CSV table of C-alpha atoms in Angstrom, one decimal:
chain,number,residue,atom,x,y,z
A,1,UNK,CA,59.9,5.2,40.4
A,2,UNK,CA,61.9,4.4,43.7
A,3,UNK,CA,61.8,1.2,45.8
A,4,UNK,CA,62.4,1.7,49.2
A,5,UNK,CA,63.1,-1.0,51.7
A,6,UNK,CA,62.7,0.0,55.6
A,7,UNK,CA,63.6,-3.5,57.5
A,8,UNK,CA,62.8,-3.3,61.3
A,9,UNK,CA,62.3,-5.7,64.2
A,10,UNK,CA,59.6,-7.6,64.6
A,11,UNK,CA,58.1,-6.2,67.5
A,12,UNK,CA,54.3,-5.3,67.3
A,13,UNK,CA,54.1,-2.4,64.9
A,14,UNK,CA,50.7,-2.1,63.9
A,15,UNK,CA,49.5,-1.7,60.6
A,16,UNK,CA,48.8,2.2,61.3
A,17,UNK,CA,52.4,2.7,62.0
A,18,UNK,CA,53.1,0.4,58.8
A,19,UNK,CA,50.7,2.7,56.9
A,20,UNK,CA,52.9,5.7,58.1
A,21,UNK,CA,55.9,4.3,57.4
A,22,UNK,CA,54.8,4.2,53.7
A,23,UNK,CA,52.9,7.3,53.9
A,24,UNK,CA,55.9,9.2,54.8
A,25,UNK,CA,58.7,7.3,53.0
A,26,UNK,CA,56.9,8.3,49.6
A,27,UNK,CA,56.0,12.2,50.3
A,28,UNK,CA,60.2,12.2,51.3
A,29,UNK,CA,61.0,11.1,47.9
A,30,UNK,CA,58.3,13.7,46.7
A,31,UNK,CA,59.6,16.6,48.6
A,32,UNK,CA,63.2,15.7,48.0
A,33,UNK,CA,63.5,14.3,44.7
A,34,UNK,CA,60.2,15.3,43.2
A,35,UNK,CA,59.4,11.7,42.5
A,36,UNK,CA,56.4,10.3,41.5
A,37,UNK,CA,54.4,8.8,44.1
A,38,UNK,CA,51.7,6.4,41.2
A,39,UNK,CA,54.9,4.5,40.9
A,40,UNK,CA,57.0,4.8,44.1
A,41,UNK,CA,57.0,1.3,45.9
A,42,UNK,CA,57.8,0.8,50.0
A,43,UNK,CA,58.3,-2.7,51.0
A,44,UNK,CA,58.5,-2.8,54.7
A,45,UNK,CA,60.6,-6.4,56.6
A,46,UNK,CA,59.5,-7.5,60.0
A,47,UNK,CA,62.5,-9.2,61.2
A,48,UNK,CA,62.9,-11.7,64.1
A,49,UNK,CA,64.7,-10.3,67.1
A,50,UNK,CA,66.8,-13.8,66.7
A,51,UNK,CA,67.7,-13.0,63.4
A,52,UNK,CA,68.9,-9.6,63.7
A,53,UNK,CA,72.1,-9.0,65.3
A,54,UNK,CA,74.0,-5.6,65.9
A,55,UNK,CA,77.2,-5.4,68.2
A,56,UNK,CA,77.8,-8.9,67.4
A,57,UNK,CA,74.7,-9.8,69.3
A,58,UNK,CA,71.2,-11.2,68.6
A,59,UNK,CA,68.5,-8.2,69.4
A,60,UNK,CA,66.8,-11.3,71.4
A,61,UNK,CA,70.2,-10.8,73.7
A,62,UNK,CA,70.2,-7.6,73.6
A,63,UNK,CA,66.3,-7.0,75.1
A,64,UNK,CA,67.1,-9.3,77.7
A,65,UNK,CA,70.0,-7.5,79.1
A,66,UNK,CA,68.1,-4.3,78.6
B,1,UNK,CA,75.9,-17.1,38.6
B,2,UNK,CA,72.9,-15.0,38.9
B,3,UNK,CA,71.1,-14.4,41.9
B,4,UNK,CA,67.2,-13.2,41.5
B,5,UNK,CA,65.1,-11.6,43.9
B,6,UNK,CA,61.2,-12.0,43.0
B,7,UNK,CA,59.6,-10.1,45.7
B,8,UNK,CA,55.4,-10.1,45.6
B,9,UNK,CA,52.5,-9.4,48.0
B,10,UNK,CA,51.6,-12.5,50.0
B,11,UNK,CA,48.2,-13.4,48.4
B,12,UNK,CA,48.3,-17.0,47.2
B,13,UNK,CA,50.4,-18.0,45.0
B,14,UNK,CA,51.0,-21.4,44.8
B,15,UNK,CA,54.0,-23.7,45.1
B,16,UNK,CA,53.7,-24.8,41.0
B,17,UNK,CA,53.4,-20.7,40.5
B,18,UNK,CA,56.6,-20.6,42.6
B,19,UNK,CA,58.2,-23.3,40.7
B,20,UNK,CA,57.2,-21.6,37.5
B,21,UNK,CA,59.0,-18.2,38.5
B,22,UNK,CA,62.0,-20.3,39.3
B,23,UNK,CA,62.1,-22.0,36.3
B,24,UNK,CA,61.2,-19.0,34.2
B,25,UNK,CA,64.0,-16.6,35.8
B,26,UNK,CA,66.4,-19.3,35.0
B,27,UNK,CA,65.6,-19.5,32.1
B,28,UNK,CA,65.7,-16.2,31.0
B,29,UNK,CA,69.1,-15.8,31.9
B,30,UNK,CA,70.3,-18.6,30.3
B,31,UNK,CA,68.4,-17.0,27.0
B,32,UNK,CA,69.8,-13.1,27.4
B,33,UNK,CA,73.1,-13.7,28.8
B,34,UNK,CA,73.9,-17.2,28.5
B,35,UNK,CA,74.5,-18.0,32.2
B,36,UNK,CA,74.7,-21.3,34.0
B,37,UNK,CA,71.3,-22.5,35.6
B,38,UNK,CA,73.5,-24.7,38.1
B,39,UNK,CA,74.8,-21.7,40.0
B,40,UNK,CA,71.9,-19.3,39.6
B,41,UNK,CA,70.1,-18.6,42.7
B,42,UNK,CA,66.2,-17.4,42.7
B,43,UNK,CA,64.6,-16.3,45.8
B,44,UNK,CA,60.9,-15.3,46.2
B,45,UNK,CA,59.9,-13.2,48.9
B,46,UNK,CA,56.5,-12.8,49.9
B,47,UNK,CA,55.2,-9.7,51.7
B,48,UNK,CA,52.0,-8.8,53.4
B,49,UNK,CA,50.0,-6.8,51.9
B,50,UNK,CA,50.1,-4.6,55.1
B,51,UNK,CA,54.0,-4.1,54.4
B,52,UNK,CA,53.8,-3.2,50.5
B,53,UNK,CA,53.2,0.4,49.6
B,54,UNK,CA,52.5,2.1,46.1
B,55,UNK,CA,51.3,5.4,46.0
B,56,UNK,CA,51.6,5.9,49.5
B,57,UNK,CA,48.9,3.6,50.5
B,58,UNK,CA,49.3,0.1,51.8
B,59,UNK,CA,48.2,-2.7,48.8
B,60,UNK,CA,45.5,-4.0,52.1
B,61,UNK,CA,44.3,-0.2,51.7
B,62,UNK,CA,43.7,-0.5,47.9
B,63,UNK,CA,42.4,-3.9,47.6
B,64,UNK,CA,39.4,-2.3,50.2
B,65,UNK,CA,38.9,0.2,47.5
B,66,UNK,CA,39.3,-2.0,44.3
C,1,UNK,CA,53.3,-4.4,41.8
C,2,UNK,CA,55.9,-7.1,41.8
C,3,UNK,CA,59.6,-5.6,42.4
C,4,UNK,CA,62.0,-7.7,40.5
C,5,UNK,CA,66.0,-7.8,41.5
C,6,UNK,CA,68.8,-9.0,39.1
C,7,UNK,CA,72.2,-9.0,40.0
C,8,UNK,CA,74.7,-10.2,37.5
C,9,UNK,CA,78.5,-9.8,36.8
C,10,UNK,CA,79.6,-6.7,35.6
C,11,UNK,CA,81.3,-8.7,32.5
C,12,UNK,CA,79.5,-6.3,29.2
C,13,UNK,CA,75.7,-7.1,29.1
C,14,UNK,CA,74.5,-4.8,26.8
C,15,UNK,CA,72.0,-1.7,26.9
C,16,UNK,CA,69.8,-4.5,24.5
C,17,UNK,CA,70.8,-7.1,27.1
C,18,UNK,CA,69.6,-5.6,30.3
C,19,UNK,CA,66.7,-4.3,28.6
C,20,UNK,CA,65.7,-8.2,27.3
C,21,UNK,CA,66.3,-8.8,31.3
C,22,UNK,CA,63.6,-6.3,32.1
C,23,UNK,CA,61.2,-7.1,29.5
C,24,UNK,CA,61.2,-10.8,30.1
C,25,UNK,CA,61.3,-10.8,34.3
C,26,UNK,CA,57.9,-8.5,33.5
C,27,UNK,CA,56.2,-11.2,31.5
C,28,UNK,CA,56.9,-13.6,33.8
C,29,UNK,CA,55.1,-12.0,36.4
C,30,UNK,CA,52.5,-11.4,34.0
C,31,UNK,CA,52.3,-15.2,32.9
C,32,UNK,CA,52.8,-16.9,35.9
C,33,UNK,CA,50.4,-14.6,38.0
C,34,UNK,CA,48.6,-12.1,36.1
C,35,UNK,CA,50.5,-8.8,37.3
C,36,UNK,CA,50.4,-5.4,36.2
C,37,UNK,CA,53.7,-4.4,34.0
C,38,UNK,CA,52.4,-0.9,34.8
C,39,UNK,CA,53.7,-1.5,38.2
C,40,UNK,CA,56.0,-4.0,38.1
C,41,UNK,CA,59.7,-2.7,38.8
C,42,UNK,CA,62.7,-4.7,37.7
C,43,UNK,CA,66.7,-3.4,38.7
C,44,UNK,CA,69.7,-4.9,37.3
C,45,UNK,CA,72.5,-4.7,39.6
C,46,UNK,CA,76.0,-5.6,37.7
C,47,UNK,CA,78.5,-6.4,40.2
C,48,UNK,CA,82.6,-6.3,39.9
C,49,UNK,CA,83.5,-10.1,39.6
C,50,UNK,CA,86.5,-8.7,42.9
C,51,UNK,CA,83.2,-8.3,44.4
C,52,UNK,CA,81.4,-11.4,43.8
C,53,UNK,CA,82.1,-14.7,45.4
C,54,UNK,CA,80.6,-18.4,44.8
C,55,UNK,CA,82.9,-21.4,46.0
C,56,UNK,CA,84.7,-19.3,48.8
C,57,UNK,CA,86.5,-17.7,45.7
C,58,UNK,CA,86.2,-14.4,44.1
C,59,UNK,CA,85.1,-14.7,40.2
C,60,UNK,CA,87.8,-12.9,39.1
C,61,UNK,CA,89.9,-15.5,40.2
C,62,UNK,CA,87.5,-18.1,38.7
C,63,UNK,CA,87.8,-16.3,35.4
C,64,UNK,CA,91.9,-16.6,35.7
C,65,UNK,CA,92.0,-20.3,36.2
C,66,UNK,CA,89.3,-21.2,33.4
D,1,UNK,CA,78.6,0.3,60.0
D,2,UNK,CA,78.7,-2.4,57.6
D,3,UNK,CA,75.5,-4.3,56.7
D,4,UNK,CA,75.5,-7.8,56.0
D,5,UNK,CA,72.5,-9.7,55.0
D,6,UNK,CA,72.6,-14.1,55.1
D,7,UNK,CA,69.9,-15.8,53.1
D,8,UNK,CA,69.5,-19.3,53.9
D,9,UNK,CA,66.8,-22.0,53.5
D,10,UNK,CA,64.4,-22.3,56.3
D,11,UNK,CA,65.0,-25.7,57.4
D,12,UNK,CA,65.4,-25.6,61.5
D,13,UNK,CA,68.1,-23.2,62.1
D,14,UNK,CA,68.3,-22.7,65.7
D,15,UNK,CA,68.7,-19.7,67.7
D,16,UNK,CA,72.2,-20.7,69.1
D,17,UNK,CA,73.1,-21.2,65.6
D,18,UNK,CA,71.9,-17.5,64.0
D,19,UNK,CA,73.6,-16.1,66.9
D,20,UNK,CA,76.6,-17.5,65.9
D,21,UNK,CA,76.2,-16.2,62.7
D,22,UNK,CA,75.9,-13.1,64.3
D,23,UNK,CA,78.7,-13.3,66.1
D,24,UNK,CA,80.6,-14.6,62.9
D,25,UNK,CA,79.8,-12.3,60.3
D,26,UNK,CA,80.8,-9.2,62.9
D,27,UNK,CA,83.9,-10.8,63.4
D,28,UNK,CA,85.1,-11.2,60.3
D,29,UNK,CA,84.1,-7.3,58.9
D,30,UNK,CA,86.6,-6.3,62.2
D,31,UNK,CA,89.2,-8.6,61.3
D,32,UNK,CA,89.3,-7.9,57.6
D,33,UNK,CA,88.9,-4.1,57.5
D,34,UNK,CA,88.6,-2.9,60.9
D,35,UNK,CA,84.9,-2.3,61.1
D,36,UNK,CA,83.2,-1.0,64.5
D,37,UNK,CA,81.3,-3.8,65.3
D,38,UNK,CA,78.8,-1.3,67.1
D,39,UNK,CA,77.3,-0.2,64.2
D,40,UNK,CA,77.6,-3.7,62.0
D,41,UNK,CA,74.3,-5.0,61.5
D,42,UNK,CA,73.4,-8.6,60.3
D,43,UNK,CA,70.2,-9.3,59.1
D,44,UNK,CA,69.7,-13.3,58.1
D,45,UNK,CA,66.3,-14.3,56.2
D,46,UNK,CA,65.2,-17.9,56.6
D,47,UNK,CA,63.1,-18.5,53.3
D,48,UNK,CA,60.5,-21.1,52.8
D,49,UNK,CA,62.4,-24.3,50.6
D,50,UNK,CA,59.4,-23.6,48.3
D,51,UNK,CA,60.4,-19.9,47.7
D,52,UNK,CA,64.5,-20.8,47.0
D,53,UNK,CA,65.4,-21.9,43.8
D,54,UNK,CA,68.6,-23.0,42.2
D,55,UNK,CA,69.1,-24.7,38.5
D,56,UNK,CA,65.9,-23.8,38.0
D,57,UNK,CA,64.2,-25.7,40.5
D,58,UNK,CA,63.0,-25.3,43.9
D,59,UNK,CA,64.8,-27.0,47.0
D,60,UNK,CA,61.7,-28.9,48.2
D,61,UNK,CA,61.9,-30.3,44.7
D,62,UNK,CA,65.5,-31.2,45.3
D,63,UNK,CA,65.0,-32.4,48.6
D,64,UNK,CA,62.9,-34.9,47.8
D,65,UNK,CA,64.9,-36.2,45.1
D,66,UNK,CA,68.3,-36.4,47.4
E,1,UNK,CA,68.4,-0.5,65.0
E,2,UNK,CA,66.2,-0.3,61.5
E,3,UNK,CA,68.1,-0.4,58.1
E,4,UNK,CA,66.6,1.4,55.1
E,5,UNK,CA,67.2,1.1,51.5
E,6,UNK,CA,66.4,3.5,49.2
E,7,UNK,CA,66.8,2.8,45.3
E,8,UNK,CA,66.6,5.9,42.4
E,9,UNK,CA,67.8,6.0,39.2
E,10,UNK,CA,71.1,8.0,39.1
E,11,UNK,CA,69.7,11.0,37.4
E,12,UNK,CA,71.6,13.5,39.3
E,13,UNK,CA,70.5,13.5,43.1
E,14,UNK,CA,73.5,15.5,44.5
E,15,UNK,CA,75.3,15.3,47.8
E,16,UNK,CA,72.7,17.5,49.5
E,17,UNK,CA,69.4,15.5,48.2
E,18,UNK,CA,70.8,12.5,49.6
E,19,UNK,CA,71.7,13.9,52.9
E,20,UNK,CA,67.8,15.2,53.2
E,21,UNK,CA,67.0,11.5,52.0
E,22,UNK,CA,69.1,10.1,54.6
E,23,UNK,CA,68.0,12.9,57.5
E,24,UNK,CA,64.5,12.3,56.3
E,25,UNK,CA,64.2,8.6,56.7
E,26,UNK,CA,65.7,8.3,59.9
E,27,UNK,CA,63.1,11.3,61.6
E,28,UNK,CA,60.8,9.2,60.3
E,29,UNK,CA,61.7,5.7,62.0
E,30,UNK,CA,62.2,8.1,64.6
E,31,UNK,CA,58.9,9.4,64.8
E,32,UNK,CA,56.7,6.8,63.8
E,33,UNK,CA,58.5,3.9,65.8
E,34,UNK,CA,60.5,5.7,68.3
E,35,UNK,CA,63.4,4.0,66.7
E,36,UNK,CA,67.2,5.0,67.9
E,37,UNK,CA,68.9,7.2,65.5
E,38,UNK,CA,72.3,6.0,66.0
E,39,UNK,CA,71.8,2.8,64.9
E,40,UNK,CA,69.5,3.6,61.9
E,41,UNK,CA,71.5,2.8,59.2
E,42,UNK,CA,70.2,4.6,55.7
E,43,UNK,CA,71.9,3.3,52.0
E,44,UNK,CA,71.1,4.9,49.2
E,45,UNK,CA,71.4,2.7,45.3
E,46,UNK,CA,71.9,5.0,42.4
E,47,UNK,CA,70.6,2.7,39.7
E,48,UNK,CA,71.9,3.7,35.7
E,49,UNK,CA,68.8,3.9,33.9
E,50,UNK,CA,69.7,1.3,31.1
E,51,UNK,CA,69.2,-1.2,34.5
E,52,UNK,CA,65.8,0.1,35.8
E,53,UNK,CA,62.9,-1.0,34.3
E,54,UNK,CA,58.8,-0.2,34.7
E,55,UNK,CA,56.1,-1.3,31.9
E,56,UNK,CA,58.6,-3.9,30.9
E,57,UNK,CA,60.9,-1.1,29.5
E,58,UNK,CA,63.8,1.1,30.8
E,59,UNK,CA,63.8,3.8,32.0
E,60,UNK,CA,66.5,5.1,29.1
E,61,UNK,CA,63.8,4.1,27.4
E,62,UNK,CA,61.3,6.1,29.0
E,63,UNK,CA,62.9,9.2,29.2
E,64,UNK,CA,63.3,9.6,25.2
E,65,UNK,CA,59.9,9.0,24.7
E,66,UNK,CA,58.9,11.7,27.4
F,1,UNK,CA,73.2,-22.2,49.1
F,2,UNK,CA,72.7,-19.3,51.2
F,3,UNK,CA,73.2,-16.0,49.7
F,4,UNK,CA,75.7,-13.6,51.6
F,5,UNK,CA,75.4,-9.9,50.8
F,6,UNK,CA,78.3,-7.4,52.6
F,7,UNK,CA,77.8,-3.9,52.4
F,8,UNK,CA,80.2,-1.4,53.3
F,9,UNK,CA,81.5,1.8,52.2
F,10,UNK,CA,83.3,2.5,49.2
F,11,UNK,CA,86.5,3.8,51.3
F,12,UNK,CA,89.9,1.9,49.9
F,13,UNK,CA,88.7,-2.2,50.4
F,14,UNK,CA,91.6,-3.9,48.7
F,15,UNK,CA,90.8,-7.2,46.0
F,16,UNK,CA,92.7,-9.2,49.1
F,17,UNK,CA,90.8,-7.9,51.2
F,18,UNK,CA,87.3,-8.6,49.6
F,19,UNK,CA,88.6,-12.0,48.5
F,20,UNK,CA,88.6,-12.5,52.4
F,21,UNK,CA,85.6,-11.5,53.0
F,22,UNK,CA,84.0,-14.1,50.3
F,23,UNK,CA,86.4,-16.9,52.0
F,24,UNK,CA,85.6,-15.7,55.6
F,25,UNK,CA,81.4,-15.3,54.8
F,26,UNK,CA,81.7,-19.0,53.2
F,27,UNK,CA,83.7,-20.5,56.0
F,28,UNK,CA,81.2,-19.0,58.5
F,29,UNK,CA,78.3,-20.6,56.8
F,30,UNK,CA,80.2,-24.2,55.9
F,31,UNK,CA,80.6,-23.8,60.6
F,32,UNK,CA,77.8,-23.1,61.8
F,33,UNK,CA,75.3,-24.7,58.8
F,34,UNK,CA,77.3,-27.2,57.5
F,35,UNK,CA,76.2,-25.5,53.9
F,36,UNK,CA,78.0,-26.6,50.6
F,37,UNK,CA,80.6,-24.0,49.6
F,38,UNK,CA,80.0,-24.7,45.7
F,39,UNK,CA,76.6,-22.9,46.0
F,40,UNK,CA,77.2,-20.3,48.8
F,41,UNK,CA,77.1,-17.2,46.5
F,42,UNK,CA,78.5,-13.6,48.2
F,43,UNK,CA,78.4,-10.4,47.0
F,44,UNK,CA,80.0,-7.2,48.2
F,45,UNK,CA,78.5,-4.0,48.0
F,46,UNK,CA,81.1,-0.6,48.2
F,47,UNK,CA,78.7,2.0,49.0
F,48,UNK,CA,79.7,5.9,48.2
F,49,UNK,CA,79.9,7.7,51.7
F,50,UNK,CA,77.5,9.8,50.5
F,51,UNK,CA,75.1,7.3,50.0
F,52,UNK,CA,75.8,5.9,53.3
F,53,UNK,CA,73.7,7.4,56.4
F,54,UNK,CA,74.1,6.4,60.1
F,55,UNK,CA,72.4,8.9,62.8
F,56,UNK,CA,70.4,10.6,60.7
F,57,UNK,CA,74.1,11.9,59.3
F,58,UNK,CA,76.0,10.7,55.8
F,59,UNK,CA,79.5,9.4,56.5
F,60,UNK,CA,81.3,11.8,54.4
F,61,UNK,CA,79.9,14.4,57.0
F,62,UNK,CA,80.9,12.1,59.9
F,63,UNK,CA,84.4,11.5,58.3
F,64,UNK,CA,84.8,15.1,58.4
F,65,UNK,CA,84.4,16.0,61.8
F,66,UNK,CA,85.8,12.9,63.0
């Protein structure tokens, strides 16, 4: 029965790598928790690098100084 | 003073649907707990159905199926 | 598949209470846009009133001045 | 290694703006407890004036009656 | 830089659970993404059952009639 | 009416201190957004430290060896 949210950056993950994400999320609650995956729900964010800041500092920034 | 967080797979639903999960939320905390629709806050966030898991399978992967 | 979130003040909503909460968010969804309560998830978050703001104030000392 | 998280309408915030924001919300968790701003994350969510409700209605409703 | 939220019903998940939950979900932003461990940021909600719901019922619910 | 939510570990936060956090988050938002106070909501989340992961690590363990 657990929701997980995984927020990330917006920046080109494909939907294989989204698929993944979910894949693996669920079989972590399965082998930790012994969950069950029919009603384990991922919700993946794509975030704008303007509107995600860490530092004190837009990612935007941070890529550019990078 | 309730805040709601409607989160559903980006396939369509219209602005009066919106309105109508607004309006209902609202509602139904003004029925259970008698709280004040002026200061209770409903958001609705859309996800693609790339980034919405259950199972461990992306919804895009079992609409394919359906 | 919808995931509902409902926070509220932590001021004595009762086990019947929170479970009206649940049972009503899910026929919304149902209503409004034909969902699956078999899959529709709904959490109730009930927040310390030190911990909850509106107006730049903390509800706690809302509640003291009423 | 706080996590804060702003939800405003989406109605034309600029960069300069959600960087300060940013900036902002950093700030004030290492001014009030202390917090390493290194490891203080701000995520902020613009949501569609369709998808945000208060009092039960939507802000593009409201906006067109203001 | 990604920030993941994982939500179970507090039914016991001790100290060591959670730490696999937490190492788990950062390997895995690590290994699907590439993503930078030291700024993963993993929280972990504990939900009381009487405030989780599925089917429209809670899980307190549930559990008695399993 | 944007929605603030501040999470941060559950490690001593005092009520003055959370009440300026609410203030602070409020302030920030009336700044940069011009946004009414009366419907800027916040909401603090203490998080137990072993619910908290950064680095793959929970902070009780990284309290310890610090």
């Amino acid at each position: 029965m657990p929701y997980v949210n995984i927020k990330i950056t917006k920046e080109g993950a494909t939907p294989e790598q989204k698929a993944q994400l979910i894949q693996g999320a669920t079989q972590l609650l399965i082998d930790v928790l012994g969950k069950n995956p029919r009603t384990t729900v991922v919700v993946i964010d794509e975030v704008a690098t303007d509107n995600w800041g860490i530092g004190g500092e837009t990612v935007t920034s941070l890529r550019k100084r990078a």
